PDB file of C-alpha atoms in Angstrom:
ATOM      1  CA  UNK A  29      89.899 -35.695  -1.661  1.00 42.00           C
ATOM      2  CA  UNK A  30      88.977 -39.023  -3.214  1.00 48.00           C
ATOM      3  CA  UNK A  31      88.866 -40.597   0.275  1.00 44.00           C
ATOM      4  CA  UNK A  32      86.491 -37.874   1.517  1.00 36.00           C
ATOM      5  CA  UNK A  33      84.254 -38.410  -1.508  1.00 41.00           C
ATOM      6  CA  UNK A  34      84.145 -42.141  -0.759  1.00 42.00           C
ATOM      7  CA  UNK A  35      83.190 -41.472   2.878  1.00 35.00           C
ATOM      8  CA  UNK A  36      80.400 -39.092   1.871  1.00 33.00           C
ATOM      9  CA  UNK A  37      79.110 -41.583  -0.683  1.00 38.00           C
ATOM     10  CA  UNK A  38      79.114 -44.347   1.914  1.00 38.00           C
ATOM     11  CA  UNK A  39      77.169 -42.178   4.386  1.00 33.00           C
ATOM     12  CA  UNK A  40      74.650 -41.306   1.683  1.00 36.00           C
ATOM     13  CA  UNK A  41      74.156 -44.994   0.880  1.00 37.00           C
ATOM     14  CA  UNK A  42      73.648 -45.829   4.560  1.00 33.00           C
ATOM     15  CA  UNK A  43      71.072 -43.053   4.937  1.00 35.00           C
ATOM     16  CA  UNK A  44      69.228 -44.203   1.839  1.00 37.00           C
ATOM     17  CA  UNK A  45      69.258 -47.784   3.081  1.00 41.00           C
ATOM     18  CA  UNK A  46      68.000 -46.869   6.571  1.00 63.00           C
ATOM     19  CA  UNK A  47      64.474 -47.997   7.423  1.00 81.00           C
ATOM     20  CA  UNK A  48      61.870 -45.231   7.072  1.00 94.00           C
ATOM     21  CA  UNK A  49      59.863 -44.351  10.202  1.00 97.00           C
ATOM     22  CA  UNK A  50      57.160 -46.749  11.297  1.00 97.00           C
ATOM     23  CA  UNK A  51      53.907 -44.835  10.958  1.00 97.00           C
ATOM     24  CA  UNK A  52      51.364 -45.469  13.729  1.00 98.00           C
ATOM     25  CA  UNK A  53      47.855 -43.967  13.552  1.00 97.00           C
ATOM     26  CA  UNK A  54      46.334 -42.854  16.853  1.00 96.00           C
ATOM     27  CA  UNK A  55      43.163 -41.073  17.846  1.00 92.00           C
ATOM     28  CA  UNK A  56      43.964 -37.679  19.353  1.00 86.00           C
ATOM     29  CA  UNK A  57      41.105 -37.923  21.842  1.00 76.00           C
ATOM     30  CA  UNK A  58      39.836 -35.046  23.938  1.00 70.00           C
ATOM     31  CA  UNK A  59      43.371 -33.674  24.519  1.00 76.00           C
ATOM     32  CA  UNK A  60      45.443 -34.043  21.366  1.00 80.00           C
ATOM     33  CA  UNK A  61      48.379 -32.087  22.825  1.00 85.00           C
ATOM     34  CA  UNK A  62      48.664 -34.440  25.788  1.00 87.00           C
ATOM     35  CA  UNK A  63      48.416 -37.459  23.478  1.00 89.00           C
ATOM     36  CA  UNK A  64      51.233 -36.084  21.324  1.00 90.00           C
ATOM     37  CA  UNK A  65      53.415 -35.439  24.388  1.00 92.00           C
ATOM     38  CA  UNK A  66      52.812 -38.941  25.738  1.00 91.00           C
ATOM     39  CA  UNK A  67      53.819 -40.496  22.416  1.00 94.00           C
ATOM     40  CA  UNK A  68      57.010 -38.447  22.148  1.00 93.00           C
ATOM     41  CA  UNK A  69      58.484 -40.456  25.027  1.00 91.00           C
ATOM     42  CA  UNK A  70      57.182 -43.726  23.557  1.00 95.00           C
ATOM     43  CA  UNK A  71      58.797 -42.856  20.205  1.00 96.00           C
ATOM     44  CA  UNK A  72      62.158 -42.299  21.887  1.00 96.00           C
ATOM     45  CA  UNK A  73      61.912 -45.688  23.571  1.00 95.00           C
ATOM     46  CA  UNK A  74      60.979 -47.365  20.296  1.00 96.00           C
ATOM     47  CA  UNK A  75      63.934 -45.757  18.502  1.00 96.00           C
ATOM     48  CA  UNK A  76      66.382 -46.931  21.153  1.00 95.00           C
ATOM     49  CA  UNK A  77      64.916 -50.431  20.998  1.00 93.00           C
ATOM     50  CA  UNK A  78      64.740 -50.891  17.222  1.00 95.00           C
ATOM     51  CA  UNK A  79      66.955 -48.206  15.702  1.00 96.00           C
ATOM     52  CA  UNK A  80      63.979 -47.076  13.612  1.00 97.00           C
ATOM     53  CA  UNK A  81      62.026 -43.846  14.243  1.00 97.00           C
ATOM     54  CA  UNK A  82      58.371 -44.082  15.245  1.00 97.00           C
ATOM     55  CA  UNK A  83      56.104 -41.510  13.616  1.00 97.00           C
ATOM     56  CA  UNK A  84      52.762 -41.116  15.446  1.00 96.00           C
ATOM     57  CA  UNK A  85      49.948 -39.879  13.213  1.00 96.00           C
ATOM     58  CA  UNK A  86      47.176 -38.231  15.266  1.00 95.00           C
ATOM     59  CA  UNK A  87      43.703 -38.302  13.710  1.00 94.00           C
ATOM     60  CA  UNK A  88      40.253 -37.311  14.916  1.00 91.00           C
ATOM     61  CA  UNK A  89      38.319 -40.555  14.366  1.00 92.00           C
ATOM     62  CA  UNK A  90      38.473 -44.268  13.634  1.00 94.00           C
ATOM     63  CA  UNK A  91      37.332 -43.537  10.082  1.00 95.00           C
ATOM     64  CA  UNK A  92      40.376 -41.332   9.496  1.00 96.00           C
ATOM     65  CA  UNK A  93      42.575 -44.032  10.972  1.00 96.00           C
ATOM     66  CA  UNK A  94      41.190 -46.615   8.556  1.00 96.00           C
ATOM     67  CA  UNK A  95      41.691 -44.249   5.637  1.00 96.00           C
ATOM     68  CA  UNK A  96      45.310 -43.739   6.698  1.00 97.00           C
ATOM     69  CA  UNK A  97      45.837 -47.517   6.727  1.00 97.00           C
ATOM     70  CA  UNK A  98      44.141 -47.973   3.343  1.00 95.00           C
ATOM     71  CA  UNK A  99      46.225 -45.217   1.745  1.00 95.00           C
ATOM     72  CA  UNK A 100      49.397 -46.632   3.328  1.00 95.00           C
ATOM     73  CA  UNK A 101      49.958 -43.378   5.147  1.00 96.00           C
ATOM     74  CA  UNK A 102      50.008 -45.554   8.280  1.00 97.00           C
ATOM     75  CA  UNK A 103      51.176 -49.134   8.739  1.00 97.00           C
ATOM     76  CA  UNK A 104      49.686 -49.831  12.172  1.00 98.00           C
ATOM     77  CA  UNK A 105      47.054 -48.261  14.390  1.00 98.00           C
ATOM     78  CA  UNK A 106      45.588 -48.277  17.881  1.00 97.00           C
ATOM     79  CA  UNK A 107      42.005 -48.823  16.805  1.00 97.00           C
ATOM     80  CA  UNK A 108      38.687 -48.788  18.646  1.00 97.00           C
ATOM     81  CA  UNK A 109      37.531 -52.396  19.154  1.00 97.00           C
ATOM     82  CA  UNK A 110      34.122 -51.855  17.514  1.00 97.00           C
ATOM     83  CA  UNK A 111      35.786 -50.306  14.454  1.00 96.00           C
ATOM     84  CA  UNK A 112      38.121 -53.301  14.242  1.00 97.00           C
ATOM     85  CA  UNK A 113      35.243 -55.777  14.294  1.00 97.00           C
ATOM     86  CA  UNK A 114      33.645 -54.020  11.324  1.00 95.00           C
ATOM     87  CA  UNK A 115      36.935 -54.192   9.384  1.00 96.00           C
ATOM     88  CA  UNK A 116      38.655 -57.336  10.644  1.00 93.00           C
ATOM     89  CA  UNK A 117      38.951 -58.843   7.135  1.00 94.00           C
ATOM     90  CA  UNK A 118      41.512 -56.171   6.200  1.00 94.00           C
ATOM     91  CA  UNK A 119      43.392 -55.929   9.513  1.00 97.00           C
ATOM     92  CA  UNK A 120      45.575 -58.158  11.667  1.00 97.00           C
ATOM     93  CA  UNK A 121      45.648 -57.999  15.470  1.00 98.00           C
ATOM     94  CA  UNK A 122      49.097 -57.414  16.970  1.00 98.00           C
ATOM     95  CA  UNK A 123      48.098 -56.716  20.546  1.00 98.00           C
ATOM     96  CA  UNK A 124      45.695 -55.132  22.994  1.00 98.00           C
ATOM     97  CA  UNK A 125      45.815 -51.483  24.045  1.00 97.00           C
ATOM     98  CA  UNK A 126      45.428 -51.642  27.826  1.00 96.00           C
ATOM     99  CA  UNK A 127      44.321 -48.134  28.692  1.00 91.00           C
ATOM    100  CA  UNK A 128      43.940 -48.328  32.463  1.00 91.00           C
ATOM    101  CA  UNK A 129      46.195 -51.216  33.439  1.00 90.00           C
ATOM    102  CA  UNK A 130      44.105 -54.138  32.199  1.00 93.00           C
ATOM    103  CA  UNK A 131      43.625 -55.553  28.684  1.00 96.00           C
ATOM    104  CA  UNK A 132      39.879 -55.843  29.315  1.00 97.00           C
ATOM    105  CA  UNK A 133      37.570 -53.222  30.791  1.00 97.00           C
ATOM    106  CA  UNK A 134      34.013 -53.299  32.070  1.00 97.00           C
ATOM    107  CA  UNK A 135      31.733 -50.419  31.198  1.00 98.00           C
ATOM    108  CA  UNK A 136      29.960 -49.405  34.397  1.00 98.00           C
ATOM    109  CA  UNK A 137      26.479 -47.907  34.453  1.00 97.00           C
ATOM    110  CA  UNK A 138      26.779 -44.986  36.873  1.00 97.00           C
ATOM    111  CA  UNK A 139      24.213 -42.574  38.271  1.00 96.00           C
ATOM    112  CA  UNK A 140      24.460 -39.478  40.428  1.00 91.00           C
ATOM    113  CA  UNK A 141      23.954 -39.834  44.155  1.00 87.00           C
ATOM    114  CA  UNK A 142      20.592 -38.028  43.915  1.00 86.00           C
ATOM    115  CA  UNK A 143      19.410 -39.731  40.703  1.00 88.00           C
ATOM    116  CA  UNK A 144      16.221 -41.773  40.519  1.00 87.00           C
ATOM    117  CA  UNK A 145      18.172 -44.433  38.576  1.00 91.00           C
ATOM    118  CA  UNK A 146      18.868 -47.369  40.925  1.00 93.00           C
ATOM    119  CA  UNK A 147      18.746 -50.381  38.563  1.00 94.00           C
ATOM    120  CA  UNK A 148      19.006 -51.013  34.806  1.00 93.00           C
ATOM    121  CA  UNK A 149      15.211 -51.270  34.580  1.00 93.00           C
ATOM    122  CA  UNK A 150      15.080 -47.532  35.355  1.00 92.00           C
ATOM    123  CA  UNK A 151      16.918 -46.650  32.136  1.00 91.00           C
ATOM    124  CA  UNK A 152      13.778 -45.857  30.078  1.00 89.00           C
ATOM    125  CA  UNK A 153      13.319 -42.666  32.076  1.00 86.00           C
ATOM    126  CA  UNK A 154      16.993 -41.738  32.242  1.00 90.00           C
ATOM    127  CA  UNK A 155      18.688 -38.791  30.598  1.00 92.00           C
ATOM    128  CA  UNK A 156      21.616 -40.821  29.331  1.00 93.00           C
ATOM    129  CA  UNK A 157      25.047 -39.472  28.426  1.00 95.00           C
ATOM    130  CA  UNK A 158      27.668 -41.462  26.469  1.00 96.00           C
ATOM    131  CA  UNK A 159      31.270 -40.840  25.441  1.00 95.00           C
ATOM    132  CA  UNK A 160      32.257 -40.833  21.783  1.00 89.00           C
ATOM    133  CA  UNK A 161      30.025 -41.101  18.736  1.00 90.00           C
ATOM    134  CA  UNK A 162      27.976 -43.836  17.019  1.00 92.00           C
ATOM    135  CA  UNK A 163      30.304 -46.429  15.524  1.00 92.00           C
ATOM    136  CA  UNK A 164      32.712 -46.431  18.470  1.00 95.00           C
ATOM    137  CA  UNK A 165      32.760 -48.888  21.354  1.00 96.00           C
ATOM    138  CA  UNK A 166      32.038 -46.389  24.205  1.00 96.00           C
ATOM    139  CA  UNK A 167      28.815 -45.496  22.378  1.00 95.00           C
ATOM    140  CA  UNK A 168      27.718 -48.694  20.647  1.00 95.00           C
ATOM    141  CA  UNK A 169      28.276 -51.257  23.409  1.00 96.00           C
ATOM    142  CA  UNK A 170      26.503 -49.443  26.298  1.00 95.00           C
ATOM    143  CA  UNK A 171      23.629 -48.544  24.005  1.00 93.00           C
ATOM    144  CA  UNK A 172      23.297 -52.130  22.748  1.00 93.00           C
ATOM    145  CA  UNK A 173      23.332 -53.369  26.355  1.00 93.00           C
ATOM    146  CA  UNK A 174      20.768 -50.762  27.426  1.00 91.00           C
ATOM    147  CA  UNK A 175      18.325 -51.650  24.627  1.00 86.00           C
ATOM    148  CA  UNK A 176      16.902 -54.551  26.592  1.00 83.00           C
ATOM    149  CA  UNK A 177      15.730 -52.032  29.207  1.00 86.00           C
ATOM    150  CA  UNK A 178      14.946 -49.046  26.947  1.00 73.00           C
ATOM    151  CA  UNK A 179      11.959 -50.557  25.139  1.00 64.00           C
ATOM    152  CA  UNK A 180      10.442 -49.130  21.932  1.00 54.00           C
ATOM    153  CA  UNK A 181       7.552 -47.459  23.749  1.00 50.00           C
ATOM    154  CA  UNK A 182       9.480 -46.188  26.730  1.00 48.00           C
ATOM    155  CA  UNK A 183       9.871 -42.678  25.377  1.00 49.00           C
ATOM    156  CA  UNK A 184      13.532 -42.543  26.310  1.00 56.00           C
ATOM    157  CA  UNK A 185      15.378 -39.644  24.708  1.00 67.00           C
ATOM    158  CA  UNK A 186      18.451 -40.238  22.577  1.00 82.00           C
ATOM    159  CA  UNK A 187      21.699 -40.263  24.579  1.00 91.00           C
ATOM    160  CA  UNK A 188      23.645 -37.022  24.726  1.00 91.00           C
ATOM    161  CA  UNK A 189      27.183 -37.322  23.342  1.00 93.00           C
ATOM    162  CA  UNK A 190      30.318 -36.235  25.206  1.00 91.00           C
ATOM    163  CA  UNK A 191      33.813 -36.077  23.710  1.00 83.00           C
ATOM    164  CA  UNK A 192      35.379 -38.103  26.521  1.00 90.00           C
ATOM    165  CA  UNK A 193      34.863 -39.953  29.794  1.00 94.00           C
ATOM    166  CA  UNK A 194      35.642 -36.840  31.847  1.00 94.00           C
ATOM    167  CA  UNK A 195      32.588 -35.191  30.311  1.00 94.00           C
ATOM    168  CA  UNK A 196      30.394 -38.183  31.165  1.00 96.00           C
ATOM    169  CA  UNK A 197      31.628 -38.176  34.766  1.00 96.00           C
ATOM    170  CA  UNK A 198      31.040 -34.437  35.123  1.00 96.00           C
ATOM    171  CA  UNK A 199      27.535 -34.559  33.620  1.00 95.00           C
ATOM    172  CA  UNK A 200      26.388 -37.412  35.862  1.00 96.00           C
ATOM    173  CA  UNK A 201      28.046 -36.136  39.036  1.00 95.00           C
ATOM    174  CA  UNK A 202      26.561 -32.662  38.651  1.00 94.00           C
ATOM    175  CA  UNK A 203      23.072 -33.958  37.823  1.00 93.00           C
ATOM    176  CA  UNK A 204      23.097 -32.709  34.232  1.00 93.00           C
ATOM    177  CA  UNK A 205      22.382 -36.319  33.190  1.00 94.00           C
ATOM    178  CA  UNK A 206      20.750 -39.134  35.142  1.00 94.00           C
ATOM    179  CA  UNK A 207      23.136 -41.898  34.111  1.00 96.00           C
ATOM    180  CA  UNK A 208      26.116 -42.736  31.912  1.00 96.00           C
ATOM    181  CA  UNK A 209      28.718 -45.408  31.232  1.00 97.00           C
ATOM    182  CA  UNK A 210      32.384 -45.273  32.272  1.00 97.00           C
ATOM    183  CA  UNK A 211      35.219 -47.831  32.082  1.00 97.00           C
ATOM    184  CA  UNK A 212      36.005 -49.335  35.473  1.00 96.00           C
ATOM    185  CA  UNK A 213      39.698 -48.459  35.165  1.00 95.00           C
ATOM    186  CA  UNK A 214      38.905 -44.835  34.422  1.00 95.00           C
ATOM    187  CA  UNK A 215      36.681 -44.602  37.491  1.00 94.00           C
ATOM    188  CA  UNK A 216      39.213 -46.384  39.703  1.00 93.00           C
ATOM    189  CA  UNK A 217      41.850 -43.772  38.858  1.00 92.00           C
ATOM    190  CA  UNK A 218      39.465 -41.027  39.968  1.00 90.00           C
ATOM    191  CA  UNK A 219      37.970 -42.683  43.031  1.00 86.00           C
ATOM    192  CA  UNK A 220      39.282 -39.984  45.372  1.00 86.00           C
ATOM    193  CA  UNK A 221      38.060 -37.046  43.271  1.00 90.00           C
ATOM    194  CA  UNK A 222      35.167 -34.814  44.303  1.00 92.00           C
ATOM    195  CA  UNK A 223      33.197 -35.765  41.173  1.00 93.00           C
ATOM    196  CA  UNK A 224      33.624 -39.514  41.750  1.00 91.00           C
ATOM    197  CA  UNK A 225      32.282 -39.066  45.292  1.00 91.00           C
ATOM    198  CA  UNK A 226      29.002 -37.845  43.778  1.00 94.00           C
ATOM    199  CA  UNK A 227      28.222 -40.966  41.693  1.00 95.00           C
ATOM    200  CA  UNK A 228      27.363 -44.589  42.363  1.00 95.00           C
ATOM    201  CA  UNK A 229      27.710 -47.763  40.305  1.00 96.00           C
ATOM    202  CA  UNK A 230      24.414 -49.347  39.237  1.00 96.00           C
ATOM    203  CA  UNK A 231      25.494 -52.251  36.963  1.00 97.00           C
ATOM    204  CA  UNK A 232      28.368 -53.554  34.852  1.00 97.00           C
ATOM    205  CA  UNK A 233      28.776 -54.894  31.311  1.00 96.00           C
ATOM    206  CA  UNK A 234      31.006 -57.982  30.718  1.00 95.00           C
ATOM    207  CA  UNK A 235      34.679 -57.023  30.160  1.00 97.00           C
ATOM    208  CA  UNK A 236      36.134 -56.479  26.697  1.00 97.00           C
ATOM    209  CA  UNK A 237      39.093 -54.683  25.066  1.00 97.00           C
ATOM    210  CA  UNK A 238      38.525 -50.981  24.446  1.00 97.00           C
ATOM    211  CA  UNK A 239      41.115 -50.763  21.647  1.00 97.00           C
ATOM    212  CA  UNK A 240      43.481 -53.028  19.729  1.00 98.00           C
ATOM    213  CA  UNK A 241      46.907 -52.630  18.156  1.00 98.00           C
ATOM    214  CA  UNK A 242      46.399 -53.628  14.517  1.00 98.00           C
ATOM    215  CA  UNK A 243      48.312 -53.623  11.248  1.00 97.00           C
ATOM    216  CA  UNK A 244      47.329 -53.933   7.604  1.00 96.00           C
ATOM    217  CA  UNK A 245      47.032 -57.566   6.562  1.00 95.00           C
ATOM    218  CA  UNK A 246      49.442 -56.993   3.677  1.00 94.00           C
ATOM    219  CA  UNK A 247      52.186 -55.696   5.972  1.00 94.00           C
ATOM    220  CA  UNK A 248      54.960 -58.294   5.860  1.00 93.00           C
ATOM    221  CA  UNK A 249      58.648 -58.948   6.351  1.00 93.00           C
ATOM    222  CA  UNK A 250      60.744 -56.389   8.200  1.00 95.00           C
ATOM    223  CA  UNK A 251      57.914 -53.863   8.385  1.00 96.00           C
ATOM    224  CA  UNK A 252      55.621 -56.401  10.056  1.00 96.00           C
ATOM    225  CA  UNK A 253      58.388 -57.189  12.553  1.00 96.00           C
ATOM    226  CA  UNK A 254      58.779 -53.480  13.287  1.00 97.00           C
ATOM    227  CA  UNK A 255      55.029 -53.182  13.905  1.00 97.00           C
ATOM    228  CA  UNK A 256      55.191 -56.104  16.325  1.00 96.00           C
ATOM    229  CA  UNK A 257      58.016 -54.240  18.073  1.00 96.00           C
ATOM    230  CA  UNK A 258      55.414 -51.755  19.311  1.00 97.00           C
ATOM    231  CA  UNK A 259      54.330 -54.294  21.938  1.00 97.00           C
ATOM    232  CA  UNK A 260      55.527 -53.249  25.356  1.00 96.00           C
ATOM    233  CA  UNK A 261      55.437 -49.520  24.646  1.00 96.00           C
ATOM    234  CA  UNK A 262      53.452 -47.288  26.968  1.00 95.00           C
ATOM    235  CA  UNK A 263      52.190 -43.729  26.526  1.00 94.00           C
ATOM    236  CA  UNK A 264      50.269 -42.010  29.301  1.00 89.00           C
ATOM    237  CA  UNK A 265      47.642 -44.435  30.582  1.00 89.00           C
ATOM    238  CA  UNK A 266      47.974 -46.629  27.472  1.00 93.00           C
ATOM    239  CA  UNK A 267      50.135 -49.757  27.254  1.00 97.00           C
ATOM    240  CA  UNK A 268      50.448 -52.015  24.194  1.00 98.00           C
ATOM    241  CA  UNK A 269      50.318 -55.646  25.346  1.00 97.00           C
ATOM    242  CA  UNK A 270      50.581 -59.093  23.799  1.00 97.00           C
ATOM    243  CA  UNK A 271      47.098 -60.458  23.007  1.00 97.00           C
ATOM    244  CA  UNK A 272      45.611 -62.520  25.870  1.00 97.00           C
ATOM    245  CA  UNK A 273      45.024 -66.179  25.070  1.00 97.00           C
ATOM    246  CA  UNK A 274      41.238 -65.772  25.185  1.00 97.00           C
ATOM    247  CA  UNK A 275      41.100 -62.645  23.013  1.00 98.00           C
ATOM    248  CA  UNK A 276      39.296 -64.274  20.076  1.00 97.00           C
ATOM    249  CA  UNK A 277      36.622 -65.691  22.371  1.00 97.00           C
ATOM    250  CA  UNK A 278      36.162 -62.313  24.036  1.00 97.00           C
ATOM    251  CA  UNK A 279      35.926 -60.584  20.644  1.00 97.00           C
ATOM    252  CA  UNK A 280      33.306 -63.080  19.489  1.00 96.00           C
ATOM    253  CA  UNK A 281      31.216 -62.296  22.556  1.00 96.00           C
ATOM    254  CA  UNK A 282      31.668 -58.574  21.959  1.00 97.00           C
ATOM    255  CA  UNK A 283      30.638 -58.930  18.335  1.00 95.00           C
ATOM    256  CA  UNK A 284      27.474 -60.729  19.402  1.00 94.00           C
ATOM    257  CA  UNK A 285      26.697 -58.042  22.001  1.00 94.00           C
ATOM    258  CA  UNK A 286      27.108 -55.269  19.433  1.00 93.00           C
ATOM    259  CA  UNK A 287      24.679 -57.051  17.111  1.00 85.00           C
ATOM    260  CA  UNK A 288      21.926 -56.974  19.736  1.00 65.00           C
ATOM    261  CA  UNK A 289      18.728 -56.119  17.864  1.00 55.00           C
ATOM    262  CA  UNK A 290      16.988 -52.852  18.559  1.00 51.00           C
ATOM    263  CA  UNK A 291      13.733 -53.291  20.496  1.00 44.00           C
TER     264      UNK A 291
END
């Protein structure tokens, strides 16, 4: 009986000493169920690699992700690149979230096959559709780039928001919008679809990361090492990669592009 008590006590001590799950904040996106399913497999891989459970925390926006990091509900996050640049003093980059096979993506200006939009200079008269919301890269970067063509007296209407790239593609292909912006990797994966056959590429923005794997700056020791262990994981179309050597230079260029003054 004493031996059994000792065994149970030892197991209890081991359980208490085990590392708690690593908490990773993620944006649910347009299909939260699919995102959760994709990360189930990634969590199993992480557990087999590190011996520590991975606990994905799905949120609806970058703001919620930042709040989760600040409250220590999350230790790391896959964060929109524009949101990172506004908060880089409190975050540390661990890697790049390569969503479509490349760490950097170009946003492509696309128009429907029948659209009157044939060059960026035609944007002042375009019904423009963008993915996301103000404060996120898919919205802020294309709009900053387009400002040089959408002058203050052009009378261009505000862009219409869509929850995801699929919505942008559908709106442009079906003529419900004149033009929109899509990542090159996203479009490449749909190049044989009926919708993709109905659009054409007008121009491209210089490449940049869409999202970054980040951690709180105060995360240290074993927990920081566990966060770095996320590199190499993949979930759906997303892969967490080691930062490219030129990442800081690319981020500086992106920061400058996002600061483009309004006309």
